[in-house]
Short mmCIF file of C-alpha atoms in Angstrom, two decimals:
data_model
loop_
_atom_site.label_atom_id
_atom_site.label_comp_id
_atom_site.label_asym_id
_atom_site.label_seq_id
_atom_site.Cartn_x
_atom_site.Cartn_y
_atom_site.Cartn_z
CA UNK P 1 0.00 0.00 0.00
CA UNK P 2 1.43 3.40 -1.01
CA UNK P 3 1.60 6.45 1.23
CA UNK P 4 -1.24 8.00 -0.77
CA UNK P 5 -3.36 4.90 -0.19
CA UNK P 6 -2.64 5.08 3.53
CA UNK P 7 -3.57 8.74 3.63
CA UNK P 8 -7.02 7.91 2.33
CA UNK P 9 -7.43 4.60 4.14
CA UNK P 10 -11.05 4.05 5.05
CA UNK P 11 -10.73 0.39 5.98
CA UNK P 12 -13.52 -0.71 8.26
CA UNK P 13 -13.05 -1.71 11.89
CA UNK P 14 -15.26 -4.15 13.79
CA UNK P 15 -18.03 -1.55 14.00
CA UNK P 16 -18.07 -1.00 10.25
CA UNK P 17 -16.33 2.37 10.52
CA UNK P 18 -13.03 3.91 9.44
CA UNK P 19 -10.78 6.26 11.33
CA UNK P 20 -12.29 9.27 9.59
CA UNK P 21 -15.77 8.14 8.62
CA UNK P 22 -18.71 6.45 10.29
CA UNK P 23 -20.41 3.35 8.90
CA UNK P 24 -22.70 5.50 6.72
CA UNK P 25 -19.82 7.26 4.98
CA UNK P 26 -20.29 10.55 6.82
CA UNK P 27 -17.53 12.28 8.76
CA UNK P 28 -17.05 10.72 12.16
CA UNK P 29 -19.48 11.98 14.75
CA UNK P 30 -17.93 13.37 17.94
CA UNK P 31 -20.88 13.87 20.29
CA UNK P 32 -20.80 12.41 23.80
CA UNK P 33 -23.20 11.89 26.69
CA UNK P 34 -22.28 15.39 27.91
CA UNK P 35 -22.87 17.20 24.61
CA UNK P 36 -26.18 15.33 24.25
CA UNK P 37 -27.10 16.30 27.82
CA UNK P 38 -26.23 19.92 27.04
CA UNK P 39 -28.48 19.85 23.95
CA UNK P 40 -31.33 18.30 25.94
CA UNK P 41 -30.99 20.66 28.90
CA UNK P 42 -30.84 23.62 26.50
CA UNK P 43 -34.05 22.39 24.88
CA UNK P 44 -35.85 21.31 28.07
CA UNK P 45 -34.90 23.90 30.72
CA UNK P 46 -36.18 26.67 28.54
CA UNK P 47 -38.66 29.44 29.07
CA UNK P 48 -41.16 26.78 30.14
CA UNK P 49 -39.58 26.61 33.60
CA UNK P 50 -40.73 30.17 34.27
CA UNK P 51 -44.40 29.21 33.92
CA UNK P 52 -44.26 26.27 36.34
CA UNK P 53 -45.10 28.30 39.47
CA UNK P 54 -48.21 29.57 37.64
CA UNK P 55 -49.06 26.02 36.52
CA UNK P 56 -48.64 24.72 40.08
CA UNK P 57 -50.91 27.52 41.33
CA UNK P 58 -53.70 26.36 39.01
CA UNK P 59 -53.41 22.72 40.15
CA UNK P 60 -52.51 23.09 43.84
CA UNK P 61 -50.07 21.38 46.20
CA UNK P 62 -51.40 17.88 45.52
CA UNK P 63 -51.93 17.78 41.76
CA UNK P 64 -49.13 20.22 40.80
CA UNK P 65 -46.05 18.25 41.97
CA UNK P 66 -47.76 14.96 41.08
CA UNK P 67 -48.33 16.04 37.47
CA UNK P 68 -44.72 17.27 37.23
CA UNK P 69 -43.42 13.87 38.35
CA UNK P 70 -45.76 11.99 36.01
CA UNK P 71 -44.69 14.06 33.01
CA UNK P 72 -41.02 13.48 33.87
CA UNK P 73 -41.56 9.72 34.04
CA UNK P 74 -43.51 9.59 30.76
CA UNK P 75 -40.91 11.78 29.02
CA UNK P 76 -38.01 9.61 30.17
CA UNK P 77 -39.75 6.34 29.36
CA UNK P 78 -40.92 7.31 25.86
CA UNK P 79 -37.56 8.96 25.10
CA UNK P 80 -35.85 5.66 25.92
CA UNK P 81 -38.24 3.92 23.50
CA UNK P 82 -37.53 6.53 20.84
CA UNK P 83 -33.75 6.26 21.21
CA UNK P 84 -34.01 2.57 20.23
CA UNK P 85 -35.49 3.70 16.91
CA UNK P 86 -32.38 5.63 15.79
CA UNK P 87 -31.13 2.48 14.06
CA UNK P 88 -33.40 0.09 12.23
CA UNK P 89 -32.69 -3.44 13.43
CA UNK P 90 -29.40 -3.99 15.26
CA UNK P 91 -28.45 -1.14 17.63
CA UNK P 92 -24.78 -1.24 16.48
CA UNK P 93 -24.86 -2.06 12.78
CA UNK P 94 -28.45 -1.27 11.74
CA UNK P 95 -29.30 1.47 9.24
CA UNK P 96 -29.24 4.95 10.76
CA UNK P 97 -32.30 7.21 10.80
CA UNK P 98 -31.00 10.78 10.69
CA UNK P 99 -34.23 12.55 11.63
CA UNK P 100 -37.45 11.88 13.51
CA UNK P 101 -39.26 11.56 10.16
CA UNK P 102 -36.69 9.02 8.94
CA UNK P 103 -37.34 6.90 12.03
CA UNK P 104 -41.12 7.06 11.50
CA UNK P 105 -40.65 6.20 7.82
CA UNK P 106 -38.43 3.19 8.58
CA UNK P 107 -40.77 1.77 11.24
CA UNK P 108 -44.28 2.90 10.34
CA UNK P 109 -44.08 4.25 6.80
CA UNK P 110 -46.96 5.45 4.66
CA UNK P 111 -49.19 8.37 5.57
CA UNK P 112 -47.89 8.51 9.14
CA UNK P 113 -44.59 9.95 7.91
CA UNK P 114 -46.36 12.97 6.44
CA UNK P 115 -48.47 13.44 9.58
CA UNK P 116 -45.31 13.28 11.71
CA UNK P 117 -43.53 15.83 9.50
CA UNK P 118 -46.40 18.31 9.66
CA UNK P 119 -46.70 18.05 13.44
CA UNK P 120 -42.95 18.11 14.10
CA UNK P 121 -42.08 21.07 11.91
CA UNK P 122 -45.20 23.05 12.85
CA UNK P 123 -44.18 22.55 16.49
CA UNK P 124 -40.62 23.69 15.79
CA UNK P 125 -42.04 26.77 14.06
CA UNK P 126 -44.24 27.41 17.08
CA UNK P 127 -41.33 27.04 19.48
CA UNK P 128 -39.47 29.75 17.56
CA UNK P 129 -42.46 32.06 18.12
CA UNK P 130 -42.72 31.12 21.81
CA UNK P 131 -39.02 31.78 22.41
CA UNK P 132 -39.20 35.15 20.65
CA UNK P 133 -42.07 36.17 22.94
CA UNK P 134 -40.26 34.90 26.04
CA UNK P 135 -37.03 36.75 25.18
CA UNK P 136 -38.88 40.03 24.68
CA UNK P 137 -40.58 39.62 28.07
CA UNK P 138 -37.18 39.25 29.73
CA UNK P 139 -35.68 42.23 27.89
CA UNK P 140 -38.70 44.31 28.87
CA UNK P 141 -38.25 43.16 32.47
CA UNK P 142 -34.67 44.49 32.52
CA UNK P 143 -35.83 47.84 31.14
CA UNK P 144 -38.71 48.13 33.62
CA UNK P 145 -36.70 47.05 36.66
CA UNK P 146 -34.13 49.75 35.98
CA UNK P 147 -36.92 52.28 35.39
CA UNK P 148 -38.54 51.39 38.73
CA UNK P 149 -35.18 51.59 40.48
CA UNK P 150 -34.53 55.04 39.03
CA UNK P 151 -38.00 56.62 39.26
CA UNK P 152 -39.63 54.70 42.10
CA UNK P 153 -42.05 51.82 42.30
CA UNK P 154 -45.06 53.95 41.42
CA UNK P 155 -43.69 55.13 38.07
CA UNK P 156 -45.56 54.03 34.93
CA UNK P 157 -42.54 52.47 33.20
CA UNK P 158 -44.65 51.15 30.32
CA UNK P 159 -42.61 49.30 27.69
CA UNK P 160 -43.53 47.95 24.27
CA UNK P 161 -42.37 44.45 23.36
CA UNK P 162 -42.02 45.20 19.64
CA UNK P 163 -38.45 46.67 19.56
CA UNK P 164 -37.18 43.85 21.77
CA UNK P 165 -38.66 41.20 19.49
CA UNK P 166 -36.93 42.91 16.57
CA UNK P 167 -33.60 42.89 18.47
CA UNK P 168 -33.99 39.17 19.20
CA UNK P 169 -34.87 38.54 15.55
CA UNK P 170 -31.72 40.30 14.36
CA UNK P 171 -29.60 38.13 16.69
CA UNK P 172 -31.29 34.98 15.38
CA UNK P 173 -30.71 35.99 11.76
CA UNK P 174 -26.98 36.06 12.54
CA UNK P 175 -26.86 32.78 14.52
CA UNK P 176 -29.12 31.04 12.01
CA UNK P 177 -26.25 31.10 9.52
CA UNK P 178 -24.49 28.39 11.55
CA UNK P 179 -24.75 25.57 8.98
CA UNK P 180 -25.93 22.59 11.01
CA UNK P 181 -26.48 20.85 14.36
CA UNK P 182 -22.90 19.57 14.65
CA UNK P 183 -21.56 23.12 14.87
CA UNK P 184 -23.76 24.48 17.65
CA UNK P 185 -22.46 22.37 20.57
CA UNK P 186 -20.65 25.40 22.00
CA UNK P 187 -23.85 27.45 21.80
CA UNK P 188 -25.79 24.68 23.58
CA UNK P 189 -23.24 24.55 26.39
CA UNK P 190 -23.42 28.33 26.89
CA UNK P 191 -27.23 28.17 26.80
CA UNK P 192 -27.31 25.28 29.30
CA UNK P 193 -25.14 27.28 31.72
CA UNK P 194 -27.48 30.26 31.32
CA UNK P 195 -30.54 28.09 31.99
CA UNK P 196 -29.05 26.91 35.28
CA UNK P 197 -28.17 30.52 36.10
CA UNK P 198 -31.66 31.98 35.82
CA UNK P 199 -33.37 28.88 37.22
CA UNK P 200 -31.13 29.05 40.28
CA UNK P 201 -31.80 32.77 40.73
CA UNK P 202 -35.56 32.22 40.41
CA UNK P 203 -35.36 29.39 42.93
CA UNK P 204 -33.22 31.47 45.30
CA UNK P 205 -35.62 34.41 45.20
CA UNK P 206 -38.56 32.06 45.86
CA UNK P 207 -36.76 30.57 48.86
CA UNK P 208 -35.83 34.06 50.11
CA UNK P 209 -39.46 35.24 49.77
CA UNK P 210 -40.71 32.28 51.79
CA UNK P 211 -37.96 32.76 54.41
CA UNK P 212 -38.72 36.50 54.70
CA UNK P 213 -42.47 36.10 55.20
CA UNK P 214 -42.17 32.85 57.12
CA UNK P 215 -45.31 31.66 55.38
CA UNK P 216 -45.96 29.06 52.69
CA UNK P 217 -48.67 30.32 50.35
CA UNK P 218 -51.07 28.24 48.31
CA UNK P 219 -53.61 25.52 48.96
CA UNK P 220 -54.08 21.80 48.29
CA UNK P 221 -56.44 22.43 45.36
CA UNK P 222 -54.85 25.54 43.83
CA UNK P 223 -56.33 28.90 42.89
CA UNK P 224 -59.63 29.57 44.66
CA UNK P 225 -62.94 29.52 42.82
CA UNK P 226 -65.01 32.64 43.43
CA UNK P 227 -62.36 34.94 44.87
CA UNK P 228 -59.90 34.69 41.95
CA UNK P 229 -61.59 32.86 39.07
CA UNK P 230 -64.97 31.42 38.12
CA UNK P 231 -65.56 27.68 38.10
CA UNK P 232 -65.23 27.53 34.30
CA UNK P 233 -62.05 29.64 34.34
CA UNK P 234 -60.61 27.27 36.94
CA UNK P 235 -61.21 24.30 34.63
CA UNK P 236 -59.73 26.03 31.54
CA UNK P 237 -56.69 27.28 33.45
CA UNK P 238 -56.07 23.84 34.97
CA UNK P 239 -56.11 22.38 31.45
CA UNK P 240 -53.79 25.15 30.29
CA UNK P 241 -51.42 24.32 33.15
CA UNK P 242 -51.15 20.75 31.80
CA UNK P 243 -50.05 22.19 28.46
CA UNK P 244 -47.48 24.43 30.14
CA UNK P 245 -45.97 21.45 31.98
CA UNK P 246 -45.99 19.35 28.80
CA UNK P 247 -44.14 22.15 26.98
CA UNK P 248 -41.58 22.36 29.79
CA UNK P 249 -40.62 18.71 29.18
CA UNK P 250 -40.88 18.77 25.39
CA UNK P 251 -37.77 17.75 23.47
CA UNK P 252 -38.66 14.43 21.83
CA UNK P 253 -39.23 16.19 18.51
CA UNK P 254 -35.44 16.76 18.23
CA UNK P 255 -34.22 13.64 20.07
CA UNK P 256 -33.25 11.67 16.95
CA UNK P 257 -31.42 14.70 15.54
CA UNK P 258 -29.45 15.01 18.81
CA UNK P 259 -28.72 11.27 18.80
CA UNK P 260 -27.34 11.58 15.26
CA UNK P 261 -24.46 13.70 16.64
CA UNK P 262 -23.21 10.91 18.97
CA UNK P 263 -20.03 8.95 18.37
CA UNK P 264 -19.96 5.15 18.64
CA UNK P 265 -19.04 2.79 20.22
CA UNK P 266 -20.85 2.45 22.55
CA UNK P 267 -24.15 2.17 20.69
CA UNK P 268 -25.83 5.54 20.24
CA UNK P 269 -29.00 4.30 21.96
CA UNK P 270 -27.04 3.43 25.12
CA UNK P 271 -25.41 6.89 25.23
CA UNK P 272 -28.71 8.62 24.50
CA UNK P 273 -30.56 6.78 27.28
CA UNK P 274 -27.86 7.81 29.73
CA UNK P 275 -28.00 11.43 28.57
CA UNK P 276 -31.80 11.36 28.82
CA UNK P 277 -31.70 9.98 32.37
CA UNK P 278 -29.19 12.63 33.47
CA UNK P 279 -31.08 15.47 31.78
CA UNK P 280 -34.61 14.51 32.86
CA UNK P 281 -33.44 13.91 36.45
CA UNK P 282 -31.69 17.29 36.61
CA UNK P 283 -34.58 19.17 35.01
CA UNK P 284 -37.18 17.48 37.23
CA UNK P 285 -35.31 18.57 40.37
CA UNK P 286 -35.14 22.12 39.03
CA UNK P 287 -38.77 22.07 37.96
CA UNK P 288 -40.00 20.81 41.30
CA UNK P 289 -37.97 23.41 43.18
CA UNK P 290 -38.86 26.35 40.89
CA UNK P 291 -42.54 25.41 40.60
CA UNK P 292 -43.03 24.64 44.28
CA UNK P 293 -41.01 27.50 45.79
CA UNK P 294 -42.55 29.93 43.30
CA UNK P 295 -46.01 28.80 44.36
CA UNK P 296 -45.00 28.88 48.04
CA UNK P 297 -43.81 32.48 47.60
CA UNK P 298 -46.81 33.86 45.67
CA UNK P 299 -49.68 31.42 46.13
CA UNK P 300 -52.71 32.22 43.97
CA UNK P 301 -50.91 35.31 42.67
CA UNK P 302 -48.10 33.28 41.07
CA UNK P 303 -47.14 35.05 37.81
CA UNK P 304 -47.02 33.51 34.35
CA UNK P 305 -43.32 34.35 34.25
CA UNK P 306 -41.68 33.66 37.63
CA UNK P 307 -38.98 36.32 37.25
CA UNK P 308 -41.54 39.08 36.69
CA UNK P 309 -43.29 38.22 39.95
CA UNK P 310 -40.82 39.86 42.31
CA UNK P 311 -42.23 43.29 41.48
CA UNK P 312 -39.05 44.46 39.73
CA UNK P 313 -37.87 45.60 43.16
CA UNK P 314 -34.65 44.85 44.97
CA UNK P 315 -32.45 43.09 44.30
CA UNK P 316 -33.14 44.55 40.87
CA UNK P 317 -29.59 43.83 39.63
CA UNK P 318 -30.01 40.12 40.40
CA UNK P 319 -33.25 40.02 38.42
CA UNK P 320 -31.45 41.81 35.58
CA UNK P 321 -28.77 39.10 35.55
CA UNK P 322 -31.45 36.39 35.50
CA UNK P 323 -33.38 37.99 32.66
CA UNK P 324 -30.23 38.57 30.60
CA UNK P 325 -29.35 34.90 31.16
CA UNK P 326 -32.81 33.96 29.84
CA UNK P 327 -32.21 35.96 26.65
CA UNK P 328 -28.79 34.37 26.09
CA UNK P 329 -30.26 30.93 26.73
CA UNK P 330 -33.15 31.48 24.33
CA UNK P 331 -30.77 32.60 21.58
CA UNK P 332 -29.17 29.14 21.80
CA UNK P 333 -32.42 27.22 22.40
CA UNK P 334 -33.96 28.82 19.28
CA UNK P 335 -31.13 27.32 17.23
CA UNK P 336 -31.32 23.89 18.89
CA UNK P 337 -34.99 23.65 17.93
CA UNK P 338 -34.80 25.28 14.49
CA UNK P 339 -31.73 23.52 13.06
CA UNK P 340 -33.72 20.32 12.24
CA UNK P 341 -36.31 22.45 10.42
CA UNK P 342 -33.57 24.34 8.57
CA UNK P 343 -31.90 21.06 7.56
CA UNK P 344 -35.20 19.58 6.31
CA UNK P 345 -36.01 22.56 4.07
CA UNK P 346 -32.48 22.75 2.66
CA UNK P 347 -32.31 19.01 1.97
CA UNK P 348 -35.68 19.15 0.23
CA UNK P 349 -34.55 22.11 -1.88
CA UNK P 350 -31.34 20.27 -2.84
CA UNK P 351 -33.31 17.15 -3.82
CA UNK P 352 -35.67 19.20 -5.98
CA UNK P 353 -32.98 21.34 -7.65
CA UNK P 354 -29.65 19.48 -7.36
CA UNK P 355 -28.03 21.53 -10.13
CA UNK P 356 -29.00 24.96 -8.83
CA UNK P 357 -25.90 26.94 -7.89
CA UNK P 358 -27.97 29.27 -5.68
CA UNK P 359 -28.97 26.30 -3.52
CA UNK P 360 -25.75 24.27 -3.55
CA UNK P 361 -22.87 26.72 -4.04
CA UNK P 362 -20.97 27.89 -0.95
CA UNK P 363 -18.86 31.03 -0.85
CA UNK P 364 -15.77 31.19 1.37
CA UNK P 365 -15.90 34.32 3.53
CA UNK P 366 -12.45 34.97 5.08
CA UNK P 367 -12.40 35.46 8.88
CA UNK P 368 -9.08 36.71 10.34
CA UNK P 369 -7.51 34.06 12.58
CA UNK P 370 -10.17 31.42 11.74
CA UNK P 371 -11.13 29.10 8.94
CA UNK P 372 -13.18 30.76 6.18
CA UNK P 373 -16.91 30.77 6.83
CA UNK P 374 -18.89 28.95 4.15
CA UNK P 375 -21.79 31.20 3.14
CA UNK P 376 -24.67 29.68 1.21
CA UNK P 377 -27.01 32.16 -0.52
CA UNK P 378 -30.12 29.99 -0.23
CA UNK P 379 -29.44 29.40 3.47
CA UNK P 380 -28.91 33.13 4.02
CA UNK P 381 -32.13 34.17 2.31
CA UNK P 382 -34.53 31.46 3.50
CA UNK P 383 -33.39 31.40 7.13
CA UNK P 384 -33.59 35.19 7.27
CA UNK P 385 -37.16 35.08 5.92
CA UNK P 386 -38.03 32.37 8.47
CA UNK P 387 -36.79 34.48 11.39
CA UNK P 388 -38.63 37.56 10.10
CA UNK P 389 -41.91 35.62 9.83
CA UNK P 390 -41.64 34.19 13.37
CA UNK P 391 -40.80 37.64 14.72
CA UNK P 392 -43.79 39.31 13.05
CA UNK P 393 -46.18 36.60 14.32
CA UNK P 394 -44.73 37.05 17.82
CA UNK P 395 -45.51 40.77 17.62
CA UNK P 396 -49.11 40.02 16.64
CA UNK P 397 -49.73 37.45 19.40
CA UNK P 398 -47.43 37.99 22.41
CA UNK P 399 -49.30 35.74 24.86
CA UNK P 400 -46.58 33.75 26.59
CA UNK P 401 -48.61 31.36 28.75
CA UNK P 402 -51.20 30.61 26.07
CA UNK P 403 -48.61 29.99 23.35
CA UNK P 404 -46.62 27.74 25.71
CA UNK P 405 -49.77 25.77 26.53
CA UNK P 406 -50.76 25.34 22.87
CA UNK P 407 -47.26 24.18 21.88
CA UNK P 408 -47.13 21.71 24.76
CA UNK P 409 -50.56 20.31 23.94
CA UNK P 410 -49.99 20.16 20.19
CA UNK P 411 -46.68 18.30 20.36
CA UNK P 412 -46.85 16.22 23.53
CA UNK P 413 -49.05 13.27 22.59
CA UNK P 414 -48.05 12.65 18.97
CA UNK P 415 -44.31 13.35 19.23
CA UNK P 416 -43.51 12.38 22.82
CA UNK P 417 -45.86 9.42 23.19
CA UNK P 418 -47.73 8.09 20.13
CA UNK P 419 -44.95 7.75 17.54
CA UNK P 420 -42.30 6.44 20.00
CA UNK P 421 -44.76 3.84 21.33
CA UNK P 422 -45.92 2.71 17.88
CA UNK P 423 -42.37 2.52 16.49
CA UNK P 424 -41.19 0.56 19.52
CA UNK P 425 -44.07 -1.94 19.13
CA UNK P 426 -43.12 -2.48 15.47
CA UNK P 427 -39.38 -2.69 16.08
CA UNK P 428 -39.64 -5.10 19.01
CA UNK P 429 -42.48 -7.06 17.33
CA UNK P 430 -44.70 -6.85 20.42
CA UNK P 431 -47.79 -9.04 19.83
CA UNK P 432 -51.14 -7.27 19.60
CA UNK P 433 -53.31 -7.63 22.72
CA UNK P 434 -50.38 -8.88 24.78
CA UNK P 435 -50.00 -7.42 28.27
CA UNK P 436 -47.18 -5.12 27.21
CA UNK P 437 -49.06 -3.95 24.11
CA UNK P 438 -52.15 -3.12 26.20
CA UNK P 439 -50.08 -1.17 28.77
CA UNK P 440 -48.41 0.88 26.02
CA UNK P 441 -51.79 1.66 24.41
CA UNK P 442 -53.28 2.69 27.77
CA UNK P 443 -50.33 5.06 28.28
CA UNK P 444 -50.81 6.51 24.81
CA UNK P 445 -54.59 6.92 25.28
CA UNK P 446 -54.21 8.65 28.66
CA UNK P 447 -51.69 11.10 27.21
CA UNK P 448 -54.02 11.82 24.28
CA UNK P 449 -56.78 12.85 26.71
CA UNK P 450 -54.32 15.13 28.55
CA UNK P 451 -53.20 16.75 25.26
CA UNK P 452 -56.80 17.41 24.17
CA UNK P 453 -57.64 18.98 27.54
CA UNK P 454 -54.49 21.13 27.49
CA UNK P 455 -55.19 22.32 23.94
CA UNK P 456 -58.77 23.29 24.84
CA UNK P 457 -57.63 25.29 27.87
CA UNK P 458 -54.89 27.09 25.96
CA UNK P 459 -57.09 28.03 23.01
CA UNK P 460 -59.67 29.37 25.46
CA UNK P 461 -56.90 31.52 26.96
CA UNK P 462 -55.92 32.90 23.53
CA UNK P 463 -59.55 33.76 22.73
CA UNK P 464 -59.85 35.58 26.06
CA UNK P 465 -56.60 37.52 25.51
CA UNK P 466 -57.48 38.53 21.94
CA UNK P 467 -60.66 40.23 23.19
CA UNK P 468 -58.63 42.90 24.97
CA UNK P 469 -55.31 42.90 23.08
CA UNK P 470 -54.33 45.57 20.53
CA UNK P 471 -51.27 44.73 18.37
CA UNK P 472 -48.20 46.96 18.56
CA UNK P 473 -49.66 49.00 21.43
CA UNK P 474 -47.66 49.69 24.58
CA UNK P 475 -49.53 48.16 27.56
CA UNK P 476 -50.72 50.48 30.30
#
């Protein structure tokens, strides 16, 4: 063998891989349990954590923590089922499924692939809107807290969300030019650190509030009927709280894409299950603490966004740090969720027009001290348009809690439960009407009922908000 042959040696090892390429001919993946955990935590401990005190207030001390624990168990269990679907057949040598849709196509096929694609990518689009709204709320909170500190707590300090949504959109246009999932690990790690930062601050302020008053607010059944809400409002808001909790745990729609970044051996499914266990355990502890201490601090008055519930008073600088951390986190989380959607559109465009230079040609943009950045004109234009559209929709409907509830309800059952369960049944050849098959179907049916209830409550909330909302107006 010549030196040139050795330089391009791609001889296979026992796992069907070379030193430079994986068994599918792609460049060797480098992801680990820690990068996968960072991606998951970035996706899971998102803005949803801020609504958990409000959700707990709707359900009360009994149902609130119980529902949180149940959602964490269901998320972990179905994520473990889904991770087994990354490869078709053998977990070491089976054919890889690069995306959630690929996994559905390999195991279920037919019309279900199209249904999955519509739900998954509509949910990713919705998440982009939800994160734009959440970031603007945090930027507004920084502005208002400094205004209150300067002019006193009785100052008007009214702020419009529109300019802050535009600022967030501009940032996302820039970061959206990162080509693919493999190149955003650093952004996920930064975002994960930020998520722990603001969650810890929110938790600390809740603990401090309880310690200062010496009283634990709230009741066993949640917000009181009659004094705070009507009986019907109580029902709708309880349903909406289910959607908020479902959204807080939602990441299954990008699980396969995260798993596709993992190196092997060991088998990707084994690494992914470990990362899922670590991430869900960590997030559940944070969720329980933030939701419960937030509710203990504010009781029935728990705000939709925990960090806006401390009245923008002292320590105002600590709240500023927390809200800035939220914005930084959401910049990264937006990319973690949108990269699969970006990749799908660009792959589809390449398949349709493989000879188009606008779609396929990359231009080297020199960066001093770094490798040239590869700029693709189609990627630049379409991703910019995508960000602009999500930003404009966010301006028209800036209802954080309602949007969070709708997203959680819309994506939870089909993406977190139904497809993973059905694919697992097919892959493991579980006999119909066997005990295990019946248990899996009962789980799926129960989660469907929860999703329908959550969707109904959240849509009722949007209808109620639209009756009094005026777009692009500064709130009083």
